[in-house]
mmCIF file of C-alpha atoms in Angstrom:
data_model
loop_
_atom_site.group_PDB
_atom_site.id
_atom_site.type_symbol
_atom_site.label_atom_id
_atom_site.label_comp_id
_atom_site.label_asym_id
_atom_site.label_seq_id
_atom_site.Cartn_x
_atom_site.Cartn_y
_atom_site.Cartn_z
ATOM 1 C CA UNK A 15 119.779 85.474 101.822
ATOM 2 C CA UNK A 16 121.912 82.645 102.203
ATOM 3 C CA UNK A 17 122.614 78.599 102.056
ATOM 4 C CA UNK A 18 124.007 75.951 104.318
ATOM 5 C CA UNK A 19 125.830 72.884 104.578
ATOM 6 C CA UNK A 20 123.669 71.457 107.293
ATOM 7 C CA UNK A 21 121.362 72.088 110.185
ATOM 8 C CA UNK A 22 124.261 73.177 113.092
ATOM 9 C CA UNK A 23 125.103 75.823 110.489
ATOM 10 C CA UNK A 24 121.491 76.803 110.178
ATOM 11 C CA UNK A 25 121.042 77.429 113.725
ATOM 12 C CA UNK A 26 123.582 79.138 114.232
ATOM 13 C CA UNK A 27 122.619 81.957 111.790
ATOM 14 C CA UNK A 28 119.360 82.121 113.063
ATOM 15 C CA UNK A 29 120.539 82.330 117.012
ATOM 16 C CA UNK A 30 122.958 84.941 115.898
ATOM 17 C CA UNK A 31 120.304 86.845 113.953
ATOM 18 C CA UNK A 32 118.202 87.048 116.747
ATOM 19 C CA UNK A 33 120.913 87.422 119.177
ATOM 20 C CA UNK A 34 121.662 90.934 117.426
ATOM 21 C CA UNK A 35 118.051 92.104 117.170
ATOM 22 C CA UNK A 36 117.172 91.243 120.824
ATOM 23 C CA UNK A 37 120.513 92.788 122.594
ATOM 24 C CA UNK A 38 119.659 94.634 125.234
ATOM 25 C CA UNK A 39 116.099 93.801 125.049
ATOM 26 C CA UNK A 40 114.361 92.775 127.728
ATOM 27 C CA UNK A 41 111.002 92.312 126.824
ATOM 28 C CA UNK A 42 108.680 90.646 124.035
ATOM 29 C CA UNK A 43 111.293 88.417 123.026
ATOM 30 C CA UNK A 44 110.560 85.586 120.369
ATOM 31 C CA UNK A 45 109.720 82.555 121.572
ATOM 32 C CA UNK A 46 112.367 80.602 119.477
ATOM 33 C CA UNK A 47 112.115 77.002 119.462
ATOM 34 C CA UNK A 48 115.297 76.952 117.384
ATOM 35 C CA UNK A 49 114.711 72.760 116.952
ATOM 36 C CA UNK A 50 111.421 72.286 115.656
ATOM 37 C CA UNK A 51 111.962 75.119 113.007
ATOM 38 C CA UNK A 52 115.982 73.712 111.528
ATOM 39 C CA UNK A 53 113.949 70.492 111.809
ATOM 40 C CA UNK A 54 111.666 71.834 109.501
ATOM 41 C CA UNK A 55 113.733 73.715 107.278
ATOM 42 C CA UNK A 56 116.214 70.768 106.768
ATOM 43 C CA UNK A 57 113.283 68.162 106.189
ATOM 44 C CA UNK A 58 111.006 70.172 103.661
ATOM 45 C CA UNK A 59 111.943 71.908 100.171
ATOM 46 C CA UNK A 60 109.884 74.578 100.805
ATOM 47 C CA UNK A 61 108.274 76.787 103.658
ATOM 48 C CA UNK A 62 108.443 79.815 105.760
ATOM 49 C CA UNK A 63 107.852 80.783 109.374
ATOM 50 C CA UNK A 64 107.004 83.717 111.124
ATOM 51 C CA UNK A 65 106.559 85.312 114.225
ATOM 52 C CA UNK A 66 106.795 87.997 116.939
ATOM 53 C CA UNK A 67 107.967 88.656 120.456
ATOM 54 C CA UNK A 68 103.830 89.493 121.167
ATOM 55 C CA UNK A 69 101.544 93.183 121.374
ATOM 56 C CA UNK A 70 100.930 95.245 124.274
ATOM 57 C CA UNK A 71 97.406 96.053 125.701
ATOM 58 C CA UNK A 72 95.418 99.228 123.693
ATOM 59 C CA UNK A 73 95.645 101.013 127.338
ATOM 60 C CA UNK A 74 99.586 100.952 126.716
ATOM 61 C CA UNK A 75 100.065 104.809 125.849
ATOM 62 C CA UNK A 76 104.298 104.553 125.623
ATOM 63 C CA UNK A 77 105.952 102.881 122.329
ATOM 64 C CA UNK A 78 106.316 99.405 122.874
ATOM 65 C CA UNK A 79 109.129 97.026 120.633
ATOM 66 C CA UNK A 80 108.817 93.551 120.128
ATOM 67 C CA UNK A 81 110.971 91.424 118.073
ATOM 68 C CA UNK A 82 109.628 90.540 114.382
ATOM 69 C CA UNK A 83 110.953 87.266 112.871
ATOM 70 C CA UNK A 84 110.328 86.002 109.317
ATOM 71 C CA UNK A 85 112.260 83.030 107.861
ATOM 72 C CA UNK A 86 112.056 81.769 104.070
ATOM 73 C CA UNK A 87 113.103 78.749 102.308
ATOM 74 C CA UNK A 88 113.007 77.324 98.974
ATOM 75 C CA UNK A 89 115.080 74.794 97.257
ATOM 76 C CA UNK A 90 117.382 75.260 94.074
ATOM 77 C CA UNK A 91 118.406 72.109 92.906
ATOM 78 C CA UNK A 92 120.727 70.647 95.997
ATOM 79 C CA UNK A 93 120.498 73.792 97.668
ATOM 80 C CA UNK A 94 117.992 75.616 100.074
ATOM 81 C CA UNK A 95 118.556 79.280 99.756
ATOM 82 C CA UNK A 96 117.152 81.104 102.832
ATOM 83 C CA UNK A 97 116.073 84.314 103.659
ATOM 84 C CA UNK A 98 115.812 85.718 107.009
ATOM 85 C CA UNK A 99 115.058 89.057 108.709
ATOM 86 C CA UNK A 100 114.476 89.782 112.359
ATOM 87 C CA UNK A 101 114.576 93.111 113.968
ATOM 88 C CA UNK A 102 112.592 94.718 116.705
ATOM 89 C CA UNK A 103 109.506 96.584 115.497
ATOM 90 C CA UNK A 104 106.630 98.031 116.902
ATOM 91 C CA UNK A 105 104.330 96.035 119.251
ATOM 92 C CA UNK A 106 100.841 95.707 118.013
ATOM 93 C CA UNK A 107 98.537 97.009 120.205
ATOM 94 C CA UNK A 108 95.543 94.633 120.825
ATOM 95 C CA UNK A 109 92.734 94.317 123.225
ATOM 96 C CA UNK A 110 94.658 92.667 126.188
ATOM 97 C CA UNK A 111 97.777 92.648 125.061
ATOM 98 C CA UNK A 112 98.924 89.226 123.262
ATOM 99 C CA UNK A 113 101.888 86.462 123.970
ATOM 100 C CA UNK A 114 104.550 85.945 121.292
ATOM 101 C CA UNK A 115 104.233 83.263 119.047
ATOM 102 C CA UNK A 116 106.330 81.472 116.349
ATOM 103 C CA UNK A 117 104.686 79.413 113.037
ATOM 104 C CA UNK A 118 105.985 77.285 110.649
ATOM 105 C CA UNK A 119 104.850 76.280 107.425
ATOM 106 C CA UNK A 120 106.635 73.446 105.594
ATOM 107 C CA UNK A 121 105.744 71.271 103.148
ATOM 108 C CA UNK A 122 105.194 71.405 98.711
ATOM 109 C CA UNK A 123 102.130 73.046 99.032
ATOM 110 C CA UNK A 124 103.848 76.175 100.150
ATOM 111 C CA UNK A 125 106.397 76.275 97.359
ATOM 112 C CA UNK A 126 105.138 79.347 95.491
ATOM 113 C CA UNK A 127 104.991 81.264 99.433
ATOM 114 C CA UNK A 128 108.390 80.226 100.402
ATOM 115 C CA UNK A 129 109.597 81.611 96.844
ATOM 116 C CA UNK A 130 107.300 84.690 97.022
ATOM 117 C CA UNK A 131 109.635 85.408 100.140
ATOM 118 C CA UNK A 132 112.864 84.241 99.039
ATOM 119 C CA UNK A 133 112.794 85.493 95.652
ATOM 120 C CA UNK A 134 109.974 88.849 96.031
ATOM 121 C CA UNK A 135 111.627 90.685 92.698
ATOM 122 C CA UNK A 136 111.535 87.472 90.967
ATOM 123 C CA UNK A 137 107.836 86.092 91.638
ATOM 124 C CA UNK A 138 106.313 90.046 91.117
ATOM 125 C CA UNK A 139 107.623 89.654 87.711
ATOM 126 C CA UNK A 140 105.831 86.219 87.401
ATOM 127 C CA UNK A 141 102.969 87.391 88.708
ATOM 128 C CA UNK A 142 102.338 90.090 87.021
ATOM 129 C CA UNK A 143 103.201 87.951 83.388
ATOM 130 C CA UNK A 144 99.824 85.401 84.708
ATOM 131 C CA UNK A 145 98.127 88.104 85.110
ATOM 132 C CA UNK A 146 98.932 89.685 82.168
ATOM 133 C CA UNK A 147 98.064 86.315 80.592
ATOM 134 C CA UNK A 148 94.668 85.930 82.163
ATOM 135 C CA UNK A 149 93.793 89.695 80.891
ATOM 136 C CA UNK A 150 94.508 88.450 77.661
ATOM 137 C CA UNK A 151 92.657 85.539 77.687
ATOM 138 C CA UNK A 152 89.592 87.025 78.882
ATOM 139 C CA UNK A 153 89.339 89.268 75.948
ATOM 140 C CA UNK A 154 91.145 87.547 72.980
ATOM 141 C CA UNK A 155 87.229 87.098 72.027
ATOM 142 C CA UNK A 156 86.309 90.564 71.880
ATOM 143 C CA UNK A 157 88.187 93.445 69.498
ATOM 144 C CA UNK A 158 91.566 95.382 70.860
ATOM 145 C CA UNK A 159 91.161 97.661 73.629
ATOM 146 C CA UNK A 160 92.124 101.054 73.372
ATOM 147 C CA UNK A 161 95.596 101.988 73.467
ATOM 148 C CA UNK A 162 95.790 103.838 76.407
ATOM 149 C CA UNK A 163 93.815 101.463 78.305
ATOM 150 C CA UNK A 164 95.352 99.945 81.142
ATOM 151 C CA UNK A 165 93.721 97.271 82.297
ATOM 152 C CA UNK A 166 94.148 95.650 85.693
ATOM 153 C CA UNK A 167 91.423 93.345 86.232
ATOM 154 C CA UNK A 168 88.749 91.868 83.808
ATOM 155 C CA UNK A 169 85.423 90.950 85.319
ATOM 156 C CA UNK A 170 83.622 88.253 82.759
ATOM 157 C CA UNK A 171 79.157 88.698 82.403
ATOM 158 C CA UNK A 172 77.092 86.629 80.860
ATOM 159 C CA UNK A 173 76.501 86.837 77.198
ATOM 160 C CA UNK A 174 80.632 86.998 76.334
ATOM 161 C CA UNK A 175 81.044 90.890 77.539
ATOM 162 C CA UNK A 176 83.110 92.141 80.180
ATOM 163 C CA UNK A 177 83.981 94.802 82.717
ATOM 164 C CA UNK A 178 87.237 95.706 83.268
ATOM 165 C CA UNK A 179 88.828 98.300 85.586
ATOM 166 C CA UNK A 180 92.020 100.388 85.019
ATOM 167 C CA UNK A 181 94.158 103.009 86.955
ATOM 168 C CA UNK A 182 91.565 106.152 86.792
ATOM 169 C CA UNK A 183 88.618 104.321 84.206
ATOM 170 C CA UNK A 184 86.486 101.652 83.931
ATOM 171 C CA UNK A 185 85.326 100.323 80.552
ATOM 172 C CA UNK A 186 82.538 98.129 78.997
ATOM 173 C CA UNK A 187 84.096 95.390 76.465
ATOM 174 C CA UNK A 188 81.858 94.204 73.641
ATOM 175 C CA UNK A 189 81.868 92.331 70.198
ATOM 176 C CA UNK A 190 81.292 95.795 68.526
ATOM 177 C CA UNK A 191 84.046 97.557 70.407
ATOM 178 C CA UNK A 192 84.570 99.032 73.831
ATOM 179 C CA UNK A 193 82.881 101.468 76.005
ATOM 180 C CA UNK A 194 84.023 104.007 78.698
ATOM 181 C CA UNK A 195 82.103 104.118 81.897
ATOM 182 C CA UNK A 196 81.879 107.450 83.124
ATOM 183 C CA UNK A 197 82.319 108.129 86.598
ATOM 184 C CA UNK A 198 79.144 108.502 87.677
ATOM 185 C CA UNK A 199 77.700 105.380 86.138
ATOM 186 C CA UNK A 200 79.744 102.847 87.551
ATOM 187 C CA UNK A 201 81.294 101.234 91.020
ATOM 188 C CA UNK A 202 82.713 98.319 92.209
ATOM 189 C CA UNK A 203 79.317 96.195 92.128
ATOM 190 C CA UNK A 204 77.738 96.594 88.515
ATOM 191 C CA UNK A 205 78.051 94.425 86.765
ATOM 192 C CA UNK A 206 78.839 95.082 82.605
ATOM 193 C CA UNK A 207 75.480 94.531 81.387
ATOM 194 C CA UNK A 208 74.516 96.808 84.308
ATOM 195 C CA UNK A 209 76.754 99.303 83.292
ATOM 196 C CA UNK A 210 75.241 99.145 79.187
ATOM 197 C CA UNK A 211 72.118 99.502 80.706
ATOM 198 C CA UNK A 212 72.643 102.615 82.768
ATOM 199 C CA UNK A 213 74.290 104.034 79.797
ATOM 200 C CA UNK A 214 71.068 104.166 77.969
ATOM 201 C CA UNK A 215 71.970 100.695 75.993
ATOM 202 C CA UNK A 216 68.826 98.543 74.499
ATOM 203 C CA UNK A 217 69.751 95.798 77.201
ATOM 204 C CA UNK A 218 67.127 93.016 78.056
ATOM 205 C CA UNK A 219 65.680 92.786 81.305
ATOM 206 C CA UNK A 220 65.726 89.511 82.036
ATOM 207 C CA UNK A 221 69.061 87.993 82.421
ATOM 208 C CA UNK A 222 68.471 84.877 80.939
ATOM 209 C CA UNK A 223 67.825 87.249 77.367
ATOM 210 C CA UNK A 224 71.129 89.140 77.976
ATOM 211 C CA UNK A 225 72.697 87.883 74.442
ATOM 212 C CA UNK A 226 74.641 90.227 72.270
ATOM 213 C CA UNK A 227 72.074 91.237 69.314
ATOM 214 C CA UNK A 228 72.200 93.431 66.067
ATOM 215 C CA UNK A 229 70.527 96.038 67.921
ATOM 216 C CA UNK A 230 73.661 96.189 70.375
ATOM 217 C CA UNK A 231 76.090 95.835 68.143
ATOM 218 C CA UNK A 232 74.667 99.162 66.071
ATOM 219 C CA UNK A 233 73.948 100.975 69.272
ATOM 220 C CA UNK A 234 77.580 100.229 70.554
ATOM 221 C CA UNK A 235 79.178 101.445 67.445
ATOM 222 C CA UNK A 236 77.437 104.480 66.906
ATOM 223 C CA UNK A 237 78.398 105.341 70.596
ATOM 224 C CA UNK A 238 82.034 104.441 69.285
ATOM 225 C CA UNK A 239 81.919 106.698 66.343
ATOM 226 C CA UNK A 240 80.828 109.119 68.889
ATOM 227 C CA UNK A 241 77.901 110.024 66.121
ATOM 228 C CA UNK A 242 74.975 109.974 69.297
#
């Protein structure tokens, strides 16, 4: 990671970056256009290119290297802090073999990418606070999870229930409390009410009568108390 006081300085960091990655190599070499991409980076607030030196045909049996290029930028008040990394990596093996190639994308609407790449540590951490915040939203309706519930995605149904999935369990949420899915009951498809149903819940056929009822609610809990 670094910054720069203007676009000579720029490309020279990059030609020496890729200077050191591609010494001695003679083949699959990035095709640079060192111009259009300082042009970019010097013009825009945010962005990120990337690239490679192209893949080798399937019918290649020996290891083949090409040179791997990813570039970063975001801006930080008057400064654009870059990150770069090229090396030579493996050569993906494709049909007919492929040329190299080299994109750029520059512009506001890629702010959150070019800081995803710039700052990875920082944006996990703010990623993982909205979706902690969009967990809790979902469910602020219905009564507290369990404890050792770890939930990692919450999948609204009709009716104000949910599904949500964890490390190792799924579970049911409803007003009257929440539900685990055993194994056998559930997969990535069903839906909650689904789920409730398959479970041996009083659930209505007809979707457009899937609203939570007294009967629920006393079927739910007595599951909860664990007294059926």
């Amino acid at each position: 990671m670094f910054t720069f006081e203007n676009k000579e300085e720029l490309q020279e960091k990059i030609t020496a970056a890729v200077e050191v990655a591609e010494k001695r190599a003679q083949s699959r070499l990035l095709p640079l256009d060192l111009e259009k991409l300082t042009d970019a980076v010097v013009s825009t607030p945010y962005g990120y290119a990337e690239g490679d030196g192209g893949g080798v045909a399937k019918s290649y049996r020996y290891r083949a290297e090409t040179t791997c290029f990813n570039l970063a930028w975001y801006t930080q008040g008057s400064k654009k802090v870059v990150a770069l990394s090229v090396y030579r990596g493996d050569a993906e093996k494709v049909a007919y073999g492929s040329s190299g190639y080299l994109t750029i994308h520059a512009g506001p609407e890629h702010k959150w990418e070019g800081f995803r790449r710039v700052f990875p540590d920082r944006a996990r951490k703010i990623a993982n606070w909205l979706k902690a915040r969009k967990i809790r939203q979902a469910i602020q309706h219905l009564p507290k999870p369990p404890a050792n519930l770890k939930i990692q995605e919450v999948l609204p149904d009709v009716g104000g229930i949910v599904r949500t999935t964890g490390s190792w369990t799924d579970y049911v949420g409803t007003p009257a409390g929440w539900i685990r899915v055993p194994s056998e009951k559930g997969n990535g498809k069903r839906t909650a009410w689904t789920l409730l149903a398959r479970m041996g819940f009083p659930v209505p056929r007809r979707k457009a009568d899937r609203v939570w009822s007294e009967e629920l609610t006393a079927a739910v809990t007595l599951h909860v108390l664990g007294e059926v």
